[in-house]
Amino acid sequence: MNARAEVDHSRRAFLRGGALLVAFTLVPAARKAWADTEVDTLGTVVLAPDLPGSLRTNPYLDAWIRVSAEGITVYTGKVELGTGVRTALLQIAAERLDVSPSAINLLTADTALSPNEGYTAGSHSIFDSGTALFNAAAQVRQLLLESAARSWNTTPALLTTRDGMIEGPGDRHMSYADAVKNVDLHLYAKAESPVLPPAQFKLIGQSVPRLDIPAKVSGGAAFVQDIRLPGMLHARVIRPPRPGCRLEAFDEAKVQSLPGVVQVIRDGHYLAVVARDEWQAIKAMRSGYESAQWSAGQAIPASKDMHALLKKLPARRYPISAQGTPGIATGKRYQARVTKQYLMHGSIGPSCAVAWFKDGTLTVWTHTQGVYPLRAGIAEMLHLPLERVRCIHVEGSGCYGHNGADDAAADAALIALRMPGTPIRVQWMREQENLWEPYSSAMVTEVQANLDGQNRLQDWAYELWTTPHNERIVNAGRLLPARLLARPFVSAPSVPIAQPEGDGDRNAVPLYALASTRINMNFVTEMPFRTSAMRSLGAHINIFAIEACIDELASQAGTDPVAMRLAHLTDPRARAVVERVRDAIGWPRKSSEPGSGIGFAFARYKNIMGYCALAVRLQVHPQTGEVQIEQVVTAVDVGQIVNPDGLRNQVEGGILQSTSWTLYEQVAYDAGGIRSYDWSGYPILRFSQVPKQVDVHLLDQPGQPFLGAAEIVQGPMVAAIGNAVANATGRRWLNLPLMRSQQPS
């Protein structure tokens, strides 16, 4: 894989060449509540609050699309994380520009080229960037039509487009490249775009083949791990055994004398080695680990005490919902304590980055989810002006959520700055990934709910304790290497993501009709472990707890649990996914075999995005408690579907991921440190344990806003498994992961 060609670091340079660039967005009304804020939830500054999606933060048309004699280039600030988003965004742009996808060069996040869309996170790619491109491309096409109409002294309504050409009366033809010469696109996007009826879509709604698959399945250069630059050297870092350790002694001369070693870097408690080839770097790193002596570091609590400790640590209490007045208590009441362990991303490919400090500019190739925030953090860490740091996204082999990508990029940048003119590749080892990535927070929730005399949901009280789910890069102190330097940086204070997006409280508010709610989050600020974003954030445990409560209350009322849900759902789209799954699985039919169970769950992600209902059939082995999932049936509604095959991939992947979290995954640790430093210490779903049958029903909504899809299924899947296990065993298991050893005896 070759590095991208060097460019003028000012994106306005394109305009000087007469090129065209564009943007826009369309979002659900729920997002409008954020319009008067200065910064949105992805960390980007709001410039045009009345525009939808990412146009709010990048309102100029010349931020998104370029048309020139060389062709059409489309830019997005979102990145490909293996979800197929590049393909979907390309489809959207090609549809509204009325060109073939092959006619577009799509460039993703690059701080020298692309709009700043903050992070690719929270199922926002199609929701925000897709909406922007949908409108931007439509407005660009219209401006090109108007340009041609002026040239031909006619009206745009008489013109048509096809394959990048404008056609008019009298067999006239004009290319987009010629039409753009008379268009000034350095202006704000409009709030309204030309309408294209969904019935006329040619690409949106079609399963266009994924752009990223061929290289991955053929062994081609597909990932940042595959980058090779001329004269590139290989680096490895030497981490402390645990957070808080201080370097007390290190035999630098011994490591420096090893074959192939070019440089040993020591700055405070930060250590790294650079060698001519990768194996030499690994051997030097191992020698460094042998000779380094560290202080004891921070104490690690016993895992059995963690959930009790979370409730005792310093915390800020945030009221999430306080609606209605609690009624008179009835006998139908459910109360439970639900827990979740620390999880790791466990990326199959450990984090990697390449950096090159050349001619006063530092370029970093990275699988970060946010090139602009990372650039700011690296610039601060290295005391460089922002304009002298360029971050380019390259897909990573295993990357989602806040894993080690940003820290590996900071490693490469720090080392490259000390070795000007030489490309530096930093590759983490498996144990470094497992020990040092930010984990998904352990959590405790307590739910209490009751029914009135008519078996209607009455009062809902919910309390949760969590450490942060959003320690993204807002300053240099959020970067691991920056904390170890002789002049260390301190992490910015932890701040939770506000509702309706939510942090640990994501999806803590049930979508069901309730007489009253008292929901609070205790945001723990003194963290035993470094925690940050993993898919679905707190929704994973919150939906699990909510849906368990609904099932238990339905049982007390003598009501079918699906009927109970439908009785308290007023949104017709929510009811539609529930009814589709109910009918598709033949609810409540289950096997008569001992240990068989069936479970149901529903949620709307963040209560503002995609809808998902899900049912699971499974078997619980009576002796071992091992769970085998026989069938999963799900129905999803994400608004207008862009790529059905891509959406199905996302849903199926989410089902597998949530199954692994729910049944197997937890970080093992004790007073001696983290024990999950390899795959033997961190069990994940095996091929033999995947669900035997998965049926996905896609409820398309032509013409409706795009709703995110990547994280909608994780919560309903864990909840459906939990309800199915309770149905199979007659006992409610409330501690995640759902292994028998985790449950009270």
XYZ file of C-alpha atoms in Angstrom:
745
model
C 0.000 0.000 0.000
C 1.356 3.379 -0.957
C 0.833 6.594 0.923
C -1.610 9.086 -0.534
C -0.060 11.682 -2.813
C 1.061 14.885 -1.149
C -1.358 17.797 -1.448
C -1.568 21.488 -0.719
C -2.582 21.538 2.950
C -5.133 24.280 2.308
C -8.343 22.731 1.024
C -9.202 26.088 -0.537
C -6.366 25.356 -2.958
C -8.868 23.280 -4.881
C -10.993 26.353 -5.467
C -8.107 28.234 -7.013
C -8.096 25.557 -9.707
C -11.762 26.150 -10.502
C -12.923 22.932 -8.848
C -16.206 22.347 -7.074
C -16.882 20.878 -3.628
C -20.290 20.413 -1.831
C -22.375 19.423 1.286
C -25.777 19.005 3.104
C -27.892 16.918 5.572
C -31.318 15.656 6.647
C -31.924 14.382 10.172
C -34.827 13.320 12.361
C -36.554 16.025 14.360
C -35.080 14.702 17.603
C -31.685 15.998 16.572
C -33.081 19.543 16.239
C -32.942 19.842 20.012
C -29.156 20.175 19.734
C -29.255 22.892 17.098
C -28.582 25.786 19.445
C -25.515 24.191 21.036
C -22.049 25.320 20.092
C -20.535 21.819 19.848
C -22.359 18.661 18.806
C -22.052 15.245 20.453
C -19.277 14.145 18.105
C -17.103 17.090 19.101
C -17.530 19.361 16.076
C -18.486 23.033 16.158
C -22.004 23.873 15.007
C -21.940 26.654 12.405
C -25.362 26.357 10.779
C -27.886 25.039 13.307
C -30.782 25.144 10.847
C -29.136 22.730 8.431
C -29.518 18.993 8.905
C -26.851 16.449 9.837
C -23.217 17.268 9.196
C -24.122 20.382 7.243
C -24.624 21.936 10.644
C -20.886 21.685 11.213
C -19.676 21.896 7.593
C -22.194 24.144 5.825
C -20.134 25.251 2.827
C -20.918 23.382 -0.342
C -17.238 23.237 -1.248
C -16.525 20.995 1.743
C -17.989 17.841 0.204
C -17.865 17.403 -3.567
C -15.339 18.334 -6.236
C -16.057 18.358 -9.960
C -13.271 19.088 -12.398
C -11.804 17.948 -15.674
C -10.165 15.104 -13.760
C -13.530 13.765 -12.596
C -15.757 13.814 -9.521
C -14.355 13.517 -6.012
C -16.594 13.111 -2.993
C -15.325 13.742 0.531
C -16.582 12.481 3.858
C -15.232 12.939 7.354
C -16.494 9.485 8.328
C -14.310 6.396 8.081
C -14.654 2.766 7.102
C -14.516 0.462 10.122
C -15.529 -2.710 8.327
C -19.224 -1.796 8.300
C -19.463 -1.023 4.581
C -20.122 2.674 5.147
C -17.846 3.778 2.281
C -19.967 1.812 -0.154
C -23.227 3.215 1.215
C -21.948 6.804 1.131
C -20.766 6.311 -2.432
C -24.214 5.018 -3.414
C -25.899 8.060 -1.895
C -23.632 10.548 -3.648
C -23.841 8.743 -6.997
C -27.631 8.559 -6.771
C -28.114 12.290 -6.290
C -25.383 13.270 -8.765
C -26.909 10.874 -11.302
C -23.629 9.177 -12.139
C -22.259 5.686 -11.878
C -20.462 4.877 -8.586
C -17.395 4.067 -10.664
C -17.312 7.702 -11.824
C -16.658 8.953 -8.280
C -13.434 8.995 -6.334
C -14.514 8.769 -2.684
C -12.021 10.074 -0.110
C -12.617 9.479 3.587
C -11.268 11.278 6.640
C -8.077 13.235 5.989
C -7.339 16.467 7.845
C -5.861 17.990 4.679
C -8.897 17.238 2.530
C -12.107 16.143 4.194
C -14.755 17.951 6.235
C -14.403 17.699 9.998
C -17.166 15.348 11.120
C -15.629 14.566 14.481
C -15.772 10.870 15.265
C -17.181 7.974 13.308
C -19.223 6.692 16.225
C -22.682 6.144 17.601
C -24.205 4.965 14.286
C -23.868 8.503 12.900
C -22.201 7.827 9.536
C -25.271 7.435 7.342
C -27.403 9.371 9.823
C -25.216 12.489 9.446
C -22.731 12.152 6.603
C -25.076 10.171 4.380
C -27.780 12.781 4.848
C -25.254 15.514 4.071
C -24.184 13.865 0.841
C -27.771 13.088 -0.123
C -28.597 16.781 -0.054
C -25.226 18.136 -1.159
C -25.097 16.017 -4.277
C -28.654 17.004 -5.173
C -27.812 20.695 -4.788
C -24.642 20.357 -6.843
C -26.494 18.620 -9.655
C -29.093 21.399 -9.608
C -26.423 24.102 -9.760
C -24.831 22.368 -12.722
C -28.204 22.211 -14.459
C -28.708 25.928 -13.841
C -25.254 26.670 -15.261
C -26.033 24.738 -18.439
C -29.452 26.401 -18.685
C -27.873 29.842 -18.585
C -25.421 28.873 -21.304
C -28.210 27.557 -23.522
C -30.704 30.310 -22.614
C -33.290 27.806 -21.439
C -34.838 26.625 -18.190
C -33.308 23.922 -15.937
C -36.626 22.054 -15.928
C -36.067 21.149 -19.589
C -32.666 19.605 -18.908
C -31.776 16.095 -17.813
C -28.598 14.371 -16.659
C -27.048 11.023 -17.380
C -23.606 9.637 -16.540
C -22.084 13.040 -15.794
C -23.545 14.732 -18.846
C -26.282 17.361 -19.075
C -28.671 16.950 -21.977
C -30.926 19.666 -23.390
C -33.215 20.564 -26.275
C -31.778 20.323 -29.744
C -29.506 17.411 -28.826
C -27.287 19.671 -26.750
C -24.781 18.094 -24.368
C -22.532 19.548 -21.677
C -20.278 17.697 -19.251
C -20.377 18.382 -15.536
C -16.762 19.534 -15.800
C -17.740 22.235 -18.314
C -20.860 23.256 -16.396
C -18.961 23.797 -13.154
C -16.724 26.422 -14.726
C -19.500 28.981 -14.309
C -20.552 27.982 -10.802
C -19.360 29.491 -7.524
C -19.918 26.873 -4.842
C -18.194 28.544 -1.931
C -21.496 29.295 -0.242
C -23.753 27.848 2.420
C -25.925 24.902 1.527
C -29.653 25.501 1.365
C -32.088 24.006 3.840
C -34.114 22.507 0.999
C -32.855 20.278 -1.801
C -34.391 19.136 -5.098
C -36.751 16.237 -4.490
C -36.165 12.809 -5.981
C -39.061 10.388 -5.341
C -37.822 7.105 -3.850
C -39.529 5.229 -6.669
C -36.942 6.766 -9.001
C -33.911 5.633 -6.986
C -31.517 3.555 -9.043
C -28.774 2.940 -6.456
C -30.221 3.667 -3.024
C -31.905 0.490 -1.878
C -29.673 -1.771 -3.982
C -27.035 -4.201 -2.703
C -24.037 -2.646 -4.425
C -20.885 -4.766 -3.823
C -18.704 -3.506 -0.983
C -15.621 -1.486 -1.946
C -13.490 -2.833 0.887
C -14.033 -6.573 0.452
C -11.853 -7.546 -2.576
C -8.499 -6.658 -0.998
C -9.470 -8.300 2.288
C -10.435 -11.643 0.782
C -7.593 -11.717 -1.751
C -4.771 -10.953 0.668
C -4.194 -7.537 -0.835
C -3.130 -4.357 0.936
C -6.305 -3.620 2.888
C -5.261 -2.199 6.254
C -2.968 0.331 7.886
C -0.962 -2.700 9.016
C -0.116 -3.266 5.328
C 1.454 0.159 4.671
C 5.058 0.045 3.482
C 6.939 3.274 2.694
C 10.450 3.705 1.268
C 13.102 3.612 3.983
C 10.529 2.795 6.661
C 11.788 1.672 10.063
C 9.946 -0.474 12.587
C 9.282 0.546 16.183
C 7.994 -1.204 19.281
C 7.013 0.367 22.568
C 7.859 -0.921 26.037
C 4.934 -0.323 28.350
C 4.922 -0.343 32.169
C 3.394 -3.474 33.726
C 0.374 -1.469 34.908
C -0.842 2.150 35.160
C 1.005 4.326 37.659
C 4.332 2.510 37.401
C 7.442 4.668 37.259
C 10.592 3.655 35.409
C 13.358 3.183 37.979
C 16.113 1.583 35.877
C 16.741 0.659 32.249
C 19.817 -0.736 30.453
C 19.671 1.455 27.366
C 23.156 0.508 26.173
C 22.305 -3.199 26.140
C 19.267 -2.655 23.935
C 21.084 -0.174 21.689
C 23.813 -2.733 20.977
C 21.429 -5.335 19.549
C 21.594 -6.062 15.785
C 19.514 -3.740 13.635
C 18.625 -1.334 16.440
C 18.733 2.249 15.125
C 17.572 4.157 18.171
C 16.323 3.695 21.716
C 13.920 6.380 22.909
C 13.501 7.217 26.568
C 11.467 10.175 27.761
C 10.438 10.022 31.390
C 8.614 6.704 31.713
C 8.123 6.318 27.977
C 10.288 3.713 26.226
C 10.491 2.656 22.575
C 12.942 0.947 20.263
C 13.447 1.491 16.516
C 15.036 -1.112 14.254
C 15.580 -1.799 10.594
C 13.155 -4.701 10.379
C 10.188 -5.862 12.431
C 11.767 -8.949 13.985
C 14.755 -6.940 15.153
C 12.364 -4.445 16.762
C 10.518 -7.251 18.542
C 13.729 -8.743 19.912
C 14.884 -5.319 21.080
C 11.532 -4.736 22.754
C 11.791 -8.067 24.580
C 15.264 -7.205 25.768
C 13.934 -3.856 26.975
C 11.181 -5.555 28.955
C 13.802 -7.756 30.610
C 16.021 -4.874 31.676
C 13.380 -2.299 32.669
C 12.622 -1.986 36.376
C 9.399 -0.316 37.483
C 7.779 0.830 40.703
C 4.679 -0.945 41.994
C 2.063 1.242 40.299
C -1.626 1.559 41.071
C -3.430 -1.028 43.154
C -5.998 -3.127 41.320
C -9.111 -4.203 43.216
C -10.276 -7.796 43.320
C -12.814 -8.533 40.596
C -15.331 -9.909 43.103
C -15.410 -6.519 44.841
C -15.634 -4.311 41.744
C -19.386 -3.731 41.603
C -19.584 -2.895 45.287
C -16.603 -0.572 44.817
C -18.277 1.262 41.933
C -21.070 2.329 44.267
C -18.566 3.699 46.800
C -16.168 5.602 44.546
C -16.509 9.389 44.055
C -19.289 10.076 41.565
C -21.433 12.844 40.112
C -25.167 12.133 40.054
C -27.023 13.126 36.897
C -30.845 13.102 36.817
C -31.841 11.524 33.503
C -35.632 11.453 33.686
C -38.118 12.597 36.320
C -41.586 12.500 34.820
C -44.970 12.110 36.474
C -45.847 11.364 40.086
C -45.397 7.886 41.584
C -48.750 6.233 42.166
C -50.112 3.958 44.835
C -48.052 0.763 45.024
C -49.700 -2.465 43.939
C -48.645 -6.028 44.620
C -47.264 -6.481 41.115
C -43.743 -5.200 41.491
C -40.268 -6.170 40.323
C -36.912 -5.146 41.730
C -33.477 -6.287 40.575
C -29.773 -5.541 40.603
C -27.999 -6.071 37.270
C -24.232 -6.066 36.691
C -21.850 -5.996 33.773
C -18.126 -6.786 33.784
C -15.335 -4.889 32.036
C -15.119 -5.802 28.348
C -12.303 -5.261 25.884
C -12.572 -4.561 22.182
C -10.242 -7.478 21.539
C -9.432 -6.261 18.029
C -8.182 -9.223 15.998
C -5.429 -7.068 14.515
C -3.531 -5.156 17.236
C -3.292 -1.401 16.769
C -0.842 0.056 14.272
C 0.161 3.427 12.814
C 2.743 4.914 10.464
C 4.169 8.422 10.878
C 6.578 10.497 8.789
C 8.040 13.832 9.828
C 9.212 15.347 6.570
C 9.937 18.958 5.595
C 8.474 20.247 8.827
C 5.147 18.423 8.484
C 4.136 15.332 10.415
C 1.878 12.919 8.519
C 0.219 10.073 10.415
C -1.611 7.149 8.814
C -3.972 5.733 11.395
C -7.125 3.682 11.957
C -8.470 6.277 14.378
C -12.189 7.004 14.398
C -11.535 10.758 14.503
C -8.689 12.256 12.465
C -9.362 15.847 13.529
C -9.488 15.252 17.310
C -6.419 13.029 17.024
C -4.540 15.689 15.069
C -5.261 18.241 17.807
C -4.092 15.845 20.532
C -0.872 14.950 18.714
C -0.113 18.594 17.912
C -0.500 19.512 21.577
C 1.623 16.572 22.725
C 4.450 17.449 20.321
C 4.108 21.261 20.567
C 3.492 21.539 16.830
C 1.125 23.960 15.066
C -2.075 22.257 13.900
C -1.303 22.996 10.273
C 1.942 21.018 10.561
C 0.132 17.799 11.510
C -1.865 15.784 9.020
C -3.821 12.648 9.989
C -5.052 10.298 7.276
C -7.433 7.463 8.028
C -6.566 4.003 6.752
C -8.782 1.105 7.734
C -7.497 -1.074 10.575
C -7.602 -4.823 10.951
C -10.103 -4.809 13.775
C -11.209 -1.319 14.797
C -14.369 0.037 16.366
C -14.978 1.996 19.522
C -12.108 3.637 21.385
C -9.458 0.921 21.210
C -5.702 1.434 20.919
C -5.735 3.195 17.521
C -5.207 6.749 18.828
C -2.484 5.690 21.251
C -0.592 3.779 18.554
C -0.814 6.871 16.330
C 0.600 8.979 19.163
C 3.433 6.441 19.576
C 4.321 6.677 15.897
C 4.108 10.483 15.890
C 6.291 10.862 18.969
C 8.980 8.555 17.565
C 8.848 10.023 14.039
C 9.381 13.553 15.351
C 12.688 12.384 16.851
C 13.772 10.799 13.571
C 13.062 13.428 10.865
C 12.871 12.244 7.281
C 12.255 8.586 8.179
C 8.846 6.841 8.063
C 8.181 5.004 11.340
C 5.787 2.079 11.679
C 4.543 1.185 15.167
C 2.808 -2.142 15.641
C 1.403 -3.102 19.033
C 1.719 -6.650 20.312
C -1.284 -8.706 21.416
C -0.561 -8.327 25.112
C -0.107 -4.551 24.706
C -3.481 -4.277 22.992
C -5.219 -6.273 25.713
C -3.503 -4.578 28.650
C -3.580 -0.971 27.492
C -6.665 -0.406 25.349
C -9.505 1.497 27.081
C -12.086 -1.029 28.287
C -15.849 -0.857 28.239
C -16.909 0.093 31.748
C -18.134 -2.344 34.358
C -21.579 -1.220 35.517
C -24.205 -1.727 38.192
C -27.879 -0.944 37.666
C -30.833 -1.186 40.028
C -34.354 -1.267 38.636
C -37.681 -1.126 40.439
C -41.010 -1.029 38.608
C -44.645 -1.889 39.195
C -48.034 -2.259 37.530
C -51.301 -0.548 38.352
C -54.628 -2.328 38.857
C -55.149 -2.592 35.085
C -51.706 -4.141 34.517
C -50.370 -0.931 33.029
C -46.759 0.037 33.663
C -46.891 2.531 36.470
C -43.711 3.718 38.230
C -40.195 3.154 36.944
C -37.184 3.806 39.179
C -33.722 3.147 37.756
C -30.286 3.917 39.163
C -26.997 3.129 37.473
C -23.301 3.402 38.339
C -20.691 3.643 35.597
C -17.258 5.001 34.768
C -16.938 7.056 31.539
C -17.813 5.647 28.131
C -16.392 8.656 26.305
C -12.716 9.290 27.021
C -12.087 10.275 23.415
C -9.205 12.556 22.488
C -10.126 16.073 23.604
C -6.594 16.933 24.777
C -3.104 15.424 24.719
C -3.631 13.932 28.184
C -6.120 11.479 26.720
C -3.254 9.919 24.709
C -1.459 7.143 26.564
C 2.126 8.081 25.515
C 1.583 11.695 26.604
C 0.932 10.548 30.175
C 4.300 8.793 30.386
C 6.583 11.605 29.255
C 9.055 13.413 31.512
C 6.668 16.347 31.264
C 3.415 14.417 31.327
C 0.068 15.686 30.138
C -3.008 15.296 32.321
C -6.236 13.953 30.893
C -9.105 16.405 30.507
C -11.893 16.002 33.081
C -14.420 13.297 32.246
C -17.772 14.568 31.004
C -20.667 12.265 30.067
C -22.423 12.500 26.709
C -25.725 14.318 27.107
C -29.086 12.765 26.397
C -30.620 11.719 24.075
C -27.332 10.181 22.914
C -26.320 9.174 26.420
C -23.185 7.675 27.948
C -23.542 4.940 30.529
C -27.178 6.073 30.548
C -27.684 5.393 26.835
C -31.137 3.806 26.427
C -31.717 4.013 30.178
C -35.110 5.617 29.507
C -37.608 2.955 28.354
C -39.539 3.734 25.193
C -42.651 2.210 26.754
C -45.525 4.348 28.085
C -44.961 4.878 31.830
C -46.939 6.748 34.453
C -43.788 8.043 36.142
C -40.003 7.757 35.865
C -37.124 8.385 38.282
C -33.917 7.590 36.394
C -30.460 8.675 37.575
C -26.863 8.061 36.546
C -24.002 8.004 39.037
C -20.992 8.981 36.946
C -17.923 7.570 38.706
C -14.946 9.852 38.174
C -12.237 7.927 40.037
C -11.591 5.024 37.736
C -9.995 1.683 38.673
C -9.361 1.134 34.953
C -9.170 3.329 31.883
C -12.555 3.066 30.169
C -14.047 4.562 27.037
C -16.328 3.870 24.097
C -17.368 0.422 22.935
C -20.329 -0.252 20.653
C -23.680 0.732 22.179
C -22.061 2.129 25.349
C -24.452 1.716 28.296
C -27.299 0.553 26.054
C -25.989 -3.009 26.297
C -26.803 -3.389 29.996
C -29.656 -0.865 30.164
C -31.763 -2.611 27.518
C -30.921 -5.943 29.169
C -32.260 -4.646 32.506
C -35.331 -2.963 30.997
C -36.411 -5.962 28.962
C -35.866 -8.367 31.883
C -38.156 -6.165 33.970
C -40.857 -6.148 31.278
C -40.805 -9.950 31.091
C -40.995 -10.339 34.878
C -43.888 -7.894 35.201
C -45.722 -9.618 32.340
C -45.331 -12.908 34.200
C -46.801 -11.404 37.367
C -49.710 -10.004 35.360
C -50.311 -13.329 33.635
C -49.811 -11.551 30.302
C -47.825 -12.635 27.255
C -44.575 -10.574 27.286
C -44.907 -9.543 23.630
C -48.493 -8.464 24.226
C -47.264 -6.489 27.257
C -44.783 -4.635 25.062
C -47.326 -3.872 22.361
C -49.779 -2.583 24.952
C -47.221 0.054 25.999
C -45.834 1.057 22.582
C -47.521 3.910 20.734
C -44.973 4.439 17.931
C -46.305 2.525 14.892
C -42.794 1.796 13.643
C -41.865 0.297 17.007
C -44.989 -1.849 16.927
C -44.225 -2.937 13.354
C -40.824 -4.488 14.169
C -42.271 -6.206 17.247
C -45.166 -7.668 15.266
C -42.911 -8.796 12.427
C -40.665 -10.799 14.773
C -43.614 -12.153 16.722
C -45.159 -13.520 13.549
C -41.914 -14.680 11.927
C -40.825 -16.852 14.847
C -44.301 -18.159 15.618
C -44.316 -16.689 19.106
C -44.452 -18.169 21.723
C -43.808 -21.633 20.293
C -40.721 -23.348 21.702
C -39.168 -26.802 21.771
C -40.468 -29.286 24.294
C -36.937 -30.484 25.064
C -35.662 -29.904 28.620
C -33.586 -26.728 28.828
C -35.185 -25.081 25.805
C -36.177 -21.429 26.009
C -37.458 -18.540 23.928
C -36.939 -14.862 24.633
C -38.013 -11.549 23.133
C -36.683 -7.984 23.302
C -37.181 -4.591 21.698
C -35.430 -1.214 21.683
C -35.018 1.885 19.591
C -31.335 2.812 19.683
C -30.923 5.948 21.818
C -34.715 6.310 21.405
C -34.005 8.422 18.293
C -32.366 6.043 15.801
C -33.028 2.580 14.363
C -35.708 0.235 15.697
C -34.946 -3.401 16.470
C -37.031 -6.286 17.793
C -35.460 -9.669 18.291
C -36.385 -13.187 19.410
C -34.041 -16.021 20.379
C -34.531 -19.753 20.758
C -31.839 -21.544 22.723
C -30.871 -24.559 24.789
C -29.307 -24.408 28.251
C -27.379 -27.550 29.167
C -28.799 -28.732 32.513
C -25.428 -29.819 33.946
C -22.973 -27.233 32.635
C -25.219 -24.236 32.028
C -23.697 -23.862 28.556
C -25.961 -21.978 26.169
C -26.442 -22.926 22.517
C -28.475 -20.500 20.420
C -30.634 -22.366 17.946
C -32.356 -19.484 16.136
C -32.392 -15.712 16.050
C -35.140 -13.757 14.310
C -34.871 -9.984 14.108
C -36.639 -7.121 12.372
C -35.002 -3.727 11.942
C -36.201 -0.355 10.717
C -33.435 2.142 9.930
C -35.504 4.433 7.755
C -34.521 4.541 4.096
C -32.250 1.543 3.483
C -29.208 2.377 1.365
C -27.601 -1.052 0.884
C -29.710 -4.033 2.044
C -26.812 -6.477 1.968
C -24.606 -4.081 3.938
C -27.366 -3.547 6.496
C -27.880 -7.281 6.868
C -24.108 -7.681 7.389
C -24.219 -5.104 10.176
C -27.175 -6.710 11.908
C -25.729 -10.212 11.705
C -22.357 -8.957 12.944
C -24.033 -7.210 15.861
C -25.856 -10.403 16.780
C -22.582 -12.337 16.892
C -20.772 -9.621 18.822
C -23.522 -9.267 21.396
C -23.734 -13.038 21.776
C -20.024 -13.113 22.580
C -20.316 -10.285 25.120
C -23.420 -11.781 26.680
C -22.218 -15.338 27.139
C -18.435 -15.246 27.414
C -16.535 -11.985 27.577
C -15.076 -10.326 30.664
C -11.668 -8.900 31.536
C -9.946 -11.108 34.120
C -7.883 -9.330 36.780
C -6.762 -9.582 40.361
C -4.393 -7.765 42.701
C -1.508 -8.985 40.538
C -2.786 -7.228 37.434
C -4.751 -7.910 34.245
C -4.835 -11.612 33.403
C -6.560 -11.264 30.025
C -3.331 -10.540 28.149
C -3.963 -13.144 25.429
C -6.860 -15.134 23.986
C -6.570 -17.859 26.612
C -7.394 -15.259 29.247
C -10.118 -13.498 27.288
C -12.627 -15.968 25.831
C -14.624 -14.905 22.791
C -17.324 -16.630 20.761
C -16.004 -19.651 18.832
C -17.247 -20.831 15.456
C -18.929 -23.819 17.084
C -20.912 -21.472 19.354
C -22.456 -19.135 16.781
C -26.262 -19.181 16.414
C -27.330 -22.018 14.154
C -29.870 -19.913 12.256
C -30.221 -16.137 11.875
C -33.181 -14.575 10.049
C -33.062 -10.824 9.405
C -36.160 -8.907 8.283
C -35.515 -5.441 6.881
C -38.415 -2.979 7.099
C -37.585 -0.356 4.493
C -39.046 3.146 4.819
C -38.561 4.800 1.392
C -38.143 8.543 1.640
C -37.717 8.573 5.405
C -34.522 9.921 7.054
C -31.538 7.618 7.329
C -31.200 6.115 10.825
C -27.979 4.540 12.088
C -27.644 0.755 11.978
C -24.265 -0.317 13.363
C -25.278 -0.519 17.031
C -29.028 -1.079 17.067
C -28.938 -4.824 17.718
C -26.444 -5.194 20.595
C -28.950 -4.258 23.314
C -31.949 -6.259 22.056
C -29.731 -9.322 21.516
C -28.409 -9.461 25.080
C -31.922 -8.865 26.397
C -33.483 -11.587 24.259
C -30.802 -14.067 25.326
C -31.381 -13.163 28.970
C -35.126 -13.601 28.631
C -34.685 -16.909 26.799
C -32.343 -18.230 29.510
C -34.916 -17.290 32.159
C -37.599 -19.035 30.113
C -35.425 -22.145 29.797
C -34.270 -22.397 33.413
C -37.066 -20.762 35.360
C -34.455 -18.528 36.938
C -33.467 -14.952 36.121
C -29.709 -14.562 35.470
C -28.799 -10.898 35.941
C -24.992 -10.793 35.940
C -23.224 -10.367 32.613
C -21.735 -12.439 31.112
C -24.477 -15.056 31.530
C -22.302 -17.887 32.740
C -23.648 -19.990 35.578
C -20.529 -19.223 37.637
C -21.371 -15.502 37.497
C -24.810 -15.914 39.055
C -25.566 -16.034 42.810
C -25.911 -19.555 44.130
